[in-house]
Tab-separated table of C-alpha atoms in Angstrom:
chain	number	residue	atom	x	y	z
A	1399	MET	CA	109.331	-119.601	-8.508
A	1400	GLY	CA	107.270	-121.557	-11.003
A	1401	LYS	CA	105.263	-120.321	-13.927
A	1402	ILE	CA	101.987	-120.371	-11.932
A	1403	GLY	CA	103.572	-118.343	-9.125
A	1404	LYS	CA	104.812	-115.695	-11.574
A	1405	ILE	CA	101.384	-115.415	-13.214
A	1406	TRP	CA	99.707	-115.124	-9.801
A	1407	LEU	CA	102.196	-112.437	-8.701
A	1408	LEU	CA	101.676	-110.503	-11.937
A	1409	CYS	CA	97.873	-110.618	-11.567
A	1410	ALA	CA	98.064	-109.595	-7.901
A	1411	SER	CA	100.368	-106.678	-8.796
A	1412	ILE	CA	98.038	-105.455	-11.544
A	1413	LEU	CA	95.020	-105.649	-9.207
A	1414	PHE	CA	96.913	-103.785	-6.474
A	1415	ILE	CA	97.929	-100.989	-8.868
A	1416	ALA	CA	94.346	-100.686	-10.157
A	1417	PHE	CA	92.998	-100.576	-6.590
A	1418	MET	CA	95.482	-97.861	-5.616
A	1419	ALA	CA	94.616	-95.769	-8.693
A	1420	VAL	CA	90.895	-95.907	-7.840
A	1421	ALA	CA	91.600	-95.106	-4.168
A	1422	ILE	CA	93.753	-92.096	-5.070
A	1423	GLN	CA	91.108	-90.798	-7.513
A	1424	THR	CA	88.350	-91.257	-4.929
A	1425	PHE	CA	90.019	-89.668	-1.921
A	1426	ARG	CA	92.115	-86.873	-3.429
A	1427	PRO	CA	91.158	-83.481	-2.000
A	1428	VAL	CA	89.265	-80.810	-3.927
A	1429	ARG	CA	91.611	-77.878	-4.468
A	1430	ASN	CA	92.021	-75.101	-7.008
A	1431	VAL	CA	88.565	-75.522	-8.544
A	1432	GLN	CA	88.325	-74.355	-12.149
A	1433	PRO	CA	85.150	-73.687	-14.191
A	1434	ASP	CA	85.612	-76.954	-16.112
A	1435	ASP	CA	85.566	-78.917	-12.839
A	1436	VAL	CA	81.909	-78.208	-11.999
A	1437	MET	CA	78.419	-79.071	-13.166
A	1438	LYS	CA	75.406	-76.781	-12.954
A	1439	ILE	CA	72.452	-78.001	-10.888
A	1440	GLU	CA	69.217	-76.123	-10.299
A	1441	GLY	CA	66.559	-76.989	-7.789
A	1442	MET	CA	64.307	-76.018	-4.904
A	1443	VAL	CA	65.976	-76.130	-1.477
A	1444	ILE	CA	63.877	-78.152	0.968
A	1445	ASN	CA	66.316	-78.602	3.854
A	1446	ILE	CA	69.516	-77.046	5.227
A	1447	GLN	CA	71.487	-78.624	8.066
A	1448	GLU	CA	74.782	-78.338	9.867
A	1449	ALA	CA	76.986	-81.404	9.516
A	1450	SER	CA	80.204	-82.525	11.154
A	1451	GLY	CA	83.408	-80.709	10.258
A	1452	TYR	CA	81.616	-77.342	9.976
A	1453	ASP	CA	79.958	-78.490	6.730
A	1454	ILE	CA	76.554	-77.263	5.593
A	1455	VAL	CA	74.270	-79.812	3.920
A	1456	ILE	CA	71.679	-78.689	1.383
A	1457	THR	CA	68.873	-80.953	0.184
A	1458	LEU	CA	67.141	-80.247	-3.119
A	1459	GLU	CA	63.620	-81.310	-3.990
A	1460	ASN	CA	63.430	-84.496	-6.123
A	1461	ASP	CA	67.214	-84.983	-6.034
A	1462	GLU	CA	68.821	-87.931	-4.255
A	1463	HIS	CA	72.328	-86.427	-4.205
A	1464	TYR	CA	74.000	-85.247	-1.015
A	1465	TYR	CA	75.106	-81.617	-1.510
A	1466	TYR	CA	77.378	-79.885	0.962
A	1467	ILE	CA	79.501	-76.775	1.368
A	1468	ASN	CA	82.784	-78.025	2.735
A	1469	ARG	CA	83.657	-76.134	5.915
A	1470	GLY	CA	80.899	-73.651	5.076
A	1471	MET	CA	80.595	-72.468	8.667
A	1472	LEU	CA	84.255	-71.448	8.590
A	1473	HIS	CA	83.588	-69.391	5.440
A	1474	GLY	CA	81.120	-67.157	7.265
A	1475	LEU	CA	77.942	-68.996	6.287
A	1476	THR	CA	75.341	-69.942	8.885
A	1477	VAL	CA	72.443	-72.356	8.707
A	1478	GLU	CA	70.120	-69.669	10.073
A	1479	GLN	CA	71.073	-67.143	7.394
A	1480	LEU	CA	70.828	-69.740	4.611
A	1481	ASN	CA	67.393	-70.766	5.912
A	1482	THR	CA	66.318	-67.144	5.515
A	1483	ASP	CA	67.989	-66.667	2.122
A	1484	ILE	CA	67.389	-69.917	0.218
A	1485	LEU	CA	64.980	-72.284	2.001
A	1486	ASN	CA	62.000	-73.125	-0.258
A	1487	LYS	CA	63.553	-71.118	-3.097
A	1488	LYS	CA	65.104	-72.115	-6.409
A	1489	VAL	CA	68.910	-72.018	-6.350
A	1490	THR	CA	71.727	-72.753	-8.752
A	1491	LEU	CA	74.529	-74.952	-7.443
A	1492	TYR	CA	77.809	-75.657	-9.133
A	1493	ALA	CA	78.918	-79.022	-7.795
A	1494	ILE	CA	82.280	-80.664	-8.394
A	1495	LYS	CA	82.136	-83.235	-11.172
A	1496	ARG	CA	84.549	-86.093	-10.706
A	1497	TRP	CA	84.105	-89.799	-11.231
A	1498	THR	CA	84.862	-91.924	-8.184
A	1499	ILE	CA	83.835	-95.380	-7.077
A	1500	PHE	CA	81.130	-93.718	-4.939
A	1501	THR	CA	79.995	-91.111	-7.507
A	1502	ARG	CA	79.678	-92.997	-10.754
A	1503	ASP	CA	77.448	-90.301	-12.285
A	1504	GLY	CA	80.237	-87.747	-11.674
A	1505	ASN	CA	78.301	-85.634	-9.160
A	1506	MET	CA	80.408	-85.412	-5.995
A	1507	GLY	CA	77.935	-83.175	-4.188
A	1508	HIS	CA	80.670	-80.767	-3.079
A	1509	ILE	CA	79.230	-77.308	-3.749
A	1510	ALA	CA	81.802	-74.986	-5.283
A	1511	LYS	CA	79.402	-72.130	-5.999
A	1512	LEU	CA	75.919	-71.204	-4.743
A	1513	LEU	CA	73.667	-68.672	-6.479
A	1514	ILE	CA	70.145	-67.438	-5.861
A	1515	ASP	CA	68.573	-65.021	-8.360
A	1516	ASN	CA	72.051	-64.513	-9.882
A	1517	LYS	CA	73.329	-63.357	-6.475
A	1518	GLU	CA	76.442	-65.200	-5.363
A	1519	LEU	CA	76.249	-66.508	-1.789
A	1520	TYR	CA	79.319	-68.737	-1.906
A	1521	ASN	CA	82.129	-69.268	-4.414
A	1522	GLU	CA	85.381	-71.209	-4.365
A	1523	ILE	CA	85.872	-71.419	-8.133
A	1524	ASN	CA	88.984	-69.740	-9.522
A	1525	ASN	CA	88.408	-67.677	-12.701
A	1526	THR	CA	84.660	-68.137	-12.381
A	1527	ILE	CA	82.716	-67.328	-15.531
A	1528	HIS	CA	79.555	-69.358	-16.099
A	1529	GLU	CA	76.722	-67.145	-17.218
């Protein structure tokens, strides 16, 4: 193999390793959420919907992010009850913060904790102390 072939192989290997690192960071599952893994977001809930995979999607006013409670329907939450409890009300969300190729601002949209008027409706954070 000539010098050009070795350089090309080295560059291709480096690009492959970088691509794999980004892919692993992007698609690794959210488990064992700690208080340092979340960011606090406050806003007015304007829409609540059921999504595929038993997820619950929450839309906040003047916020372009996609917020969801992963498998929320399996955790005992219902869209009907959330519509009664939080629709058109100000809530506090704690969303997972993690940089990925799709979430360059660090906001994954995965809701780890949901509060309304300091009442906890959903929580998957271990050792949760925020307030």
